[in-house]
PDB file of C-alpha atoms in Angstrom:
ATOM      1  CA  UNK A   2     -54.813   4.974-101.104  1.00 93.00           C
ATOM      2  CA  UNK A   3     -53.175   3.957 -98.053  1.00 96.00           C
ATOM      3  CA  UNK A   4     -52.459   0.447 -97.536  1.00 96.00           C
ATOM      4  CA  UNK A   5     -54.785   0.046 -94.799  1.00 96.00           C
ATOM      5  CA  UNK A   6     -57.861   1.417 -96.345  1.00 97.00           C
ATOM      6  CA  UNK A   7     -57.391  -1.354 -99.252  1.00 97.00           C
ATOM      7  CA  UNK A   8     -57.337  -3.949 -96.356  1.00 97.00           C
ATOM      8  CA  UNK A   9     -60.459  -2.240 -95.570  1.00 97.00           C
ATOM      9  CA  UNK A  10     -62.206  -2.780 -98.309  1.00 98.00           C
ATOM     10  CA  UNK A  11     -60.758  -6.391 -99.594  1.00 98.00           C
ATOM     11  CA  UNK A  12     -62.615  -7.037 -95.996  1.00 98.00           C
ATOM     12  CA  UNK A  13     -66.123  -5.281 -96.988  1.00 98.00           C
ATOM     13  CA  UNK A  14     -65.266  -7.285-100.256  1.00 98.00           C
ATOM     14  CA  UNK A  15     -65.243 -10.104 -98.843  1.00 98.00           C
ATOM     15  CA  UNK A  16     -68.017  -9.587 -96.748  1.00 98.00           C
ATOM     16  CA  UNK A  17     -69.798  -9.067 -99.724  1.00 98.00           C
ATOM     17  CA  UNK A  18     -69.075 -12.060-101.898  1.00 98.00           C
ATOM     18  CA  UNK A  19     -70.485 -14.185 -98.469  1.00 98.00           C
ATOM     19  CA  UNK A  20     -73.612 -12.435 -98.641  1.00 98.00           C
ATOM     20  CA  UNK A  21     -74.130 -12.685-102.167  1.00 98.00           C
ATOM     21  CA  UNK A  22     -73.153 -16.195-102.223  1.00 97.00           C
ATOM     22  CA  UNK A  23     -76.048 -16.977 -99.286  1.00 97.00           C
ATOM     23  CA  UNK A  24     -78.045 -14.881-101.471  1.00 97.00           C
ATOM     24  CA  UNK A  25     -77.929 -16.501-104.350  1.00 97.00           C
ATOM     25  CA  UNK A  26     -78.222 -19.865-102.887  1.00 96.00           C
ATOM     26  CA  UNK A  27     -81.347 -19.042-101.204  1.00 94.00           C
ATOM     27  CA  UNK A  28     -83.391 -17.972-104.438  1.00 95.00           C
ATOM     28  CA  UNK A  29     -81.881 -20.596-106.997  1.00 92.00           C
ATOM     29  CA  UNK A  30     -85.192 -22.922-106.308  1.00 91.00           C
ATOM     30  CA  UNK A  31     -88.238 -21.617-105.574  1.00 88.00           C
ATOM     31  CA  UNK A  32     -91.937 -23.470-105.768  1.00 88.00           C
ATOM     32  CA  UNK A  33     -93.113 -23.962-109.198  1.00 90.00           C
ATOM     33  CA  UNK A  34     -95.451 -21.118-110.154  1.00 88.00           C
ATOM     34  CA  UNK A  35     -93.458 -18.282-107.936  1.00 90.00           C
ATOM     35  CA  UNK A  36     -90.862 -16.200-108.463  1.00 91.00           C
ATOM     36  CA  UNK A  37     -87.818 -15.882-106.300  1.00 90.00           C
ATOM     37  CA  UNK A  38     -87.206 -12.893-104.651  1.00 93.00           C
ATOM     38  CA  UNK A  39     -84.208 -11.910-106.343  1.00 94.00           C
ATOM     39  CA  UNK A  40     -83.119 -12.478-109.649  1.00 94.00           C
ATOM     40  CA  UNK A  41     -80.364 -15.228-109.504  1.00 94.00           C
ATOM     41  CA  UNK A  42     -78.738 -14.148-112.396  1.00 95.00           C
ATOM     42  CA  UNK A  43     -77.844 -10.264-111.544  1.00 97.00           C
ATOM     43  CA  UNK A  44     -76.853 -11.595-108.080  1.00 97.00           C
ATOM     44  CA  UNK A  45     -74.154 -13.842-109.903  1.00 97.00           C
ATOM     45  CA  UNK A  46     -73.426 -10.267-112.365  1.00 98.00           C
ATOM     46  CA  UNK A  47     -72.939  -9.006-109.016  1.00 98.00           C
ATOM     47  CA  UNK A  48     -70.772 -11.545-107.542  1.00 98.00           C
ATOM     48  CA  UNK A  49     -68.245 -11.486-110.753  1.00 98.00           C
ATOM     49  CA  UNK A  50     -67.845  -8.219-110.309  1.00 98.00           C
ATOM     50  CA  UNK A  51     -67.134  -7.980-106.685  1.00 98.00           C
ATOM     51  CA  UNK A  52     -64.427 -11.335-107.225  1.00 98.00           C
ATOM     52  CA  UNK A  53     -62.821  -9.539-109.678  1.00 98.00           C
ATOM     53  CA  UNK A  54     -62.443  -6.363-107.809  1.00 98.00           C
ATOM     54  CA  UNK A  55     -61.778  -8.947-104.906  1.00 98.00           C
ATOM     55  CA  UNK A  56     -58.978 -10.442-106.916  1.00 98.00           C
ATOM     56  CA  UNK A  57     -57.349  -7.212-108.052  1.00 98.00           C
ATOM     57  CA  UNK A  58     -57.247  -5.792-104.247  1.00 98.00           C
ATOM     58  CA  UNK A  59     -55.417  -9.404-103.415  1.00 98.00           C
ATOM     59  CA  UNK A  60     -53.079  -9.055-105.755  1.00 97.00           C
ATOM     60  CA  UNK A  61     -51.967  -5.162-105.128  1.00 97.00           C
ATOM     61  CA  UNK A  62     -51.870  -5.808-101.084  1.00 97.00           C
ATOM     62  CA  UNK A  63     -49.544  -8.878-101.893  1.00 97.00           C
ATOM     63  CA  UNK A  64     -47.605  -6.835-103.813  1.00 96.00           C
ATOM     64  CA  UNK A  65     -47.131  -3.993-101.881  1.00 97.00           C
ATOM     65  CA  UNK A  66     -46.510  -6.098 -99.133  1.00 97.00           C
ATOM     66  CA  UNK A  67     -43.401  -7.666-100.896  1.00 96.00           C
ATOM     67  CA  UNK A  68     -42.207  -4.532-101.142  1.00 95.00           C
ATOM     68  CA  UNK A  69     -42.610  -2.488 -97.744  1.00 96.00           C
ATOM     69  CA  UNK A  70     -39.753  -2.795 -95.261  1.00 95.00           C
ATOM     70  CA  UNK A  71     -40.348  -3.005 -91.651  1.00 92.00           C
ATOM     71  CA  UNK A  72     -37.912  -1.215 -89.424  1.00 87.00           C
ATOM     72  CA  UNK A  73     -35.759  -4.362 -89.206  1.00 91.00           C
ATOM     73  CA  UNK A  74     -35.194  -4.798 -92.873  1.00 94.00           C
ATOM     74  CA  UNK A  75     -38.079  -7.595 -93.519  1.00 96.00           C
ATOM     75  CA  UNK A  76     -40.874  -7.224 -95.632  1.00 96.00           C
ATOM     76  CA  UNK A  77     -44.385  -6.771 -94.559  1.00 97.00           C
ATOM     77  CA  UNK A  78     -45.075 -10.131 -96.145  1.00 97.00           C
ATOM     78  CA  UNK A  79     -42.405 -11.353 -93.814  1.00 97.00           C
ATOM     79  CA  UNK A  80     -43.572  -9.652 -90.439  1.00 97.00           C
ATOM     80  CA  UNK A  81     -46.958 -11.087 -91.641  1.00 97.00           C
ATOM     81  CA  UNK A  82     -46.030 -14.745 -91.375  1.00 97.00           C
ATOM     82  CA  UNK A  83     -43.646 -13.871 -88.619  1.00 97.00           C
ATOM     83  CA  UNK A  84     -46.908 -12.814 -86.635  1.00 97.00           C
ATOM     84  CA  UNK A  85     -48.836 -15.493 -87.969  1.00 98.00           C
ATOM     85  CA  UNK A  86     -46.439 -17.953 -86.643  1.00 98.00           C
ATOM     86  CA  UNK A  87     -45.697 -15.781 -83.572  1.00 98.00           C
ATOM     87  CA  UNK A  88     -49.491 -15.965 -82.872  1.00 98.00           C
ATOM     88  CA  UNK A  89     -50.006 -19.962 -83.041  1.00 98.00           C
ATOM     89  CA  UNK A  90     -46.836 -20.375 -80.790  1.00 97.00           C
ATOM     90  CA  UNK A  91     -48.349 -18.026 -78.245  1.00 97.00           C
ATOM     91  CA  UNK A  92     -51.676 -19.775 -78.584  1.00 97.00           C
ATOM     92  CA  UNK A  93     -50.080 -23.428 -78.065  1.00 97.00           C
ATOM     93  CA  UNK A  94     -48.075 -22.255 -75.047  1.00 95.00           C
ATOM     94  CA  UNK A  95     -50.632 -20.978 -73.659  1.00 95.00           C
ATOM     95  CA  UNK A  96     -52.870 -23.971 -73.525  1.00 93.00           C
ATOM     96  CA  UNK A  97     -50.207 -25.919 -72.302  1.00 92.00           C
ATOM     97  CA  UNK A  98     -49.882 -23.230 -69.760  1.00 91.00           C
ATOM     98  CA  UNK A  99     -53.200 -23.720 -68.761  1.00 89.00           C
ATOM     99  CA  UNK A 100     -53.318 -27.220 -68.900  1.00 87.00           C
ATOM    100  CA  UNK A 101     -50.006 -27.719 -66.381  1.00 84.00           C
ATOM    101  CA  UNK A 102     -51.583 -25.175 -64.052  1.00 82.00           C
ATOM    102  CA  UNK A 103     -54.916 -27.019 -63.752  1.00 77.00           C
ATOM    103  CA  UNK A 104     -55.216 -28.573 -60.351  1.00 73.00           C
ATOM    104  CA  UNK A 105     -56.205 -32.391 -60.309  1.00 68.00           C
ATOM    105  CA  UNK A 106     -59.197 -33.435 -57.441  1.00 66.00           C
ATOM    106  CA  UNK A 107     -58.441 -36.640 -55.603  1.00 60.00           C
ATOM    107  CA  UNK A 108     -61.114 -37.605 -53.615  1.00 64.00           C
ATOM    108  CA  UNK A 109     -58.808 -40.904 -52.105  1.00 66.00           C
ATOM    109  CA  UNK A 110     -55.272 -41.780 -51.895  1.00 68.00           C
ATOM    110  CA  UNK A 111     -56.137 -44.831 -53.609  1.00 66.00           C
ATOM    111  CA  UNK A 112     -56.883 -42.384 -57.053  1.00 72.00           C
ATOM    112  CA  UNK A 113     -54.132 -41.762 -59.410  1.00 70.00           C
ATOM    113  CA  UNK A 114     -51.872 -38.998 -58.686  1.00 71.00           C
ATOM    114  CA  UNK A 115     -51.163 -36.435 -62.059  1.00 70.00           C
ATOM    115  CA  UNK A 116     -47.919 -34.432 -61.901  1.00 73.00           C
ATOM    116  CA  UNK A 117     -46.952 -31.436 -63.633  1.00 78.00           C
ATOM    117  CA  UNK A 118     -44.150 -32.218 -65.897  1.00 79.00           C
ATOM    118  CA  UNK A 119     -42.896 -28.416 -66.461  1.00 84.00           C
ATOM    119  CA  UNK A 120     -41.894 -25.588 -64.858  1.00 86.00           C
ATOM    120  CA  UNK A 121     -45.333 -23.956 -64.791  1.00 89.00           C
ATOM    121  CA  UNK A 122     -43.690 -20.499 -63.555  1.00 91.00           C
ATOM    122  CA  UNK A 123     -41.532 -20.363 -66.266  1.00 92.00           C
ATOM    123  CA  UNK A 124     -43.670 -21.424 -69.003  1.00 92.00           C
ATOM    124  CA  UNK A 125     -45.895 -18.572 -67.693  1.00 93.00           C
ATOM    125  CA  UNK A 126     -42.912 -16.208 -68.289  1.00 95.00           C
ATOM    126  CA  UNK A 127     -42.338 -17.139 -71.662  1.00 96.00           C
ATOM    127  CA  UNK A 128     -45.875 -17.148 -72.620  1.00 96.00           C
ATOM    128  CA  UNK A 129     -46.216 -13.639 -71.090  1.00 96.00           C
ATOM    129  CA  UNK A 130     -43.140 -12.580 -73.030  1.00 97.00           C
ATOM    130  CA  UNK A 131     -44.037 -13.854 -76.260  1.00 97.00           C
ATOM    131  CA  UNK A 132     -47.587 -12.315 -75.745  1.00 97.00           C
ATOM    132  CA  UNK A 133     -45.703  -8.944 -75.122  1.00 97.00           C
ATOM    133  CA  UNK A 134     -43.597  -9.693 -78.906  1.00 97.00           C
ATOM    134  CA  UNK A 135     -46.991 -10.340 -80.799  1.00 98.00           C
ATOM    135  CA  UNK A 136     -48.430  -7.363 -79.756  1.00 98.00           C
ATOM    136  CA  UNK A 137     -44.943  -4.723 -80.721  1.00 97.00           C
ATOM    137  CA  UNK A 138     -44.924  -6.601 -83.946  1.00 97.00           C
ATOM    138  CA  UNK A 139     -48.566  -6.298 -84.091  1.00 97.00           C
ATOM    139  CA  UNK A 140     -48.169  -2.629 -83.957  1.00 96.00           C
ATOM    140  CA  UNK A 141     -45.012  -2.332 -86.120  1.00 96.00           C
ATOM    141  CA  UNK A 142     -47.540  -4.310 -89.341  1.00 97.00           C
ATOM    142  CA  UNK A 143     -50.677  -1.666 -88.275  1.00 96.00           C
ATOM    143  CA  UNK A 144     -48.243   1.591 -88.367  1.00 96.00           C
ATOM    144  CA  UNK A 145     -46.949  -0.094 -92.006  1.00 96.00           C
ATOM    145  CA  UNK A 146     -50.433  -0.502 -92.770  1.00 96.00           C
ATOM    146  CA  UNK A 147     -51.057   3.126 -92.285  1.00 96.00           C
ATOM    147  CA  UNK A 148     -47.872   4.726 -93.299  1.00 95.00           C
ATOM    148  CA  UNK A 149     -47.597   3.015 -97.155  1.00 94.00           C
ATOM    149  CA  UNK A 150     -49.542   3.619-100.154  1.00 95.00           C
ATOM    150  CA  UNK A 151     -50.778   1.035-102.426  1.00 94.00           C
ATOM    151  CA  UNK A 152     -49.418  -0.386-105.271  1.00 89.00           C
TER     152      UNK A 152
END
């Protein structure tokens, strides 16, 4: 199985533990004399079985990620948090971005003049470059993802 078909389905898995969870919560009380919909107790069966499949698809992604090597020598687990990292910097940046290229109204000279306190052009720039980093490493984790077999 190909790494990215066990992301796949630790995903679905995922998925599924959420809706179990929501289903189990909704039939744990009903009104005395009723019965609930759905028998609580298979529902948590259910749920044990899909953490621990859940667990064992964590642990064999984390570990195969320790051990496949990127094209520049790092780990996937590496290029993960690089991207991750990469990601909340381009994020940040941006806003600020946005936020120095926001003009202010005055409606009187007697109002308080703002002034940007960057170079808006160049923060642009680096943002845009940045942005253009996230994605290639983006695509370097993906073809990884697709090229290596599980552990």
């Amino acid at each position: 199985m190909k790494l990215a078909e066990a992301l796949s389905i630790r995903k679905d898995l995922q998925t599924r533990v959420e809706q179990l969870r929501t289903r189990i919560v909704n039939n744990i009380k009903v009104q005395e004399g009723e019965e609930p919909a759905e028998d609580p107790n298979e529902l948590l069966k259910e749920l044990d079985s899909c953490l621990k499949r859940l667990q064992d698809y964590i642990y064999r992604i984390n570990m195969t990620n320790m051990t496949v090597v990127g094209s520049d020598g790092k780990t996937l687990t590496q290029l993960l948090a690089q991207r991750d990292v990469l990601s909340k910097r381009v994020q940040v940046l941006r806003d600020v971005f946005t936020s120095a290229s926001e003009s202010s109204d005055r409606y009187s000279r007697s109002e308080i003049k703002h002034v940007t306190v960057i170079d808006v052009k160049a923060m642009g720039k680096q943002v845009d470059k940045l942005s253009a980093q996230l994605r290639e490493l983006d695509v370097e984790i993906q073809a990884l993802n697709f090229a290596n077999d599980l552990k």
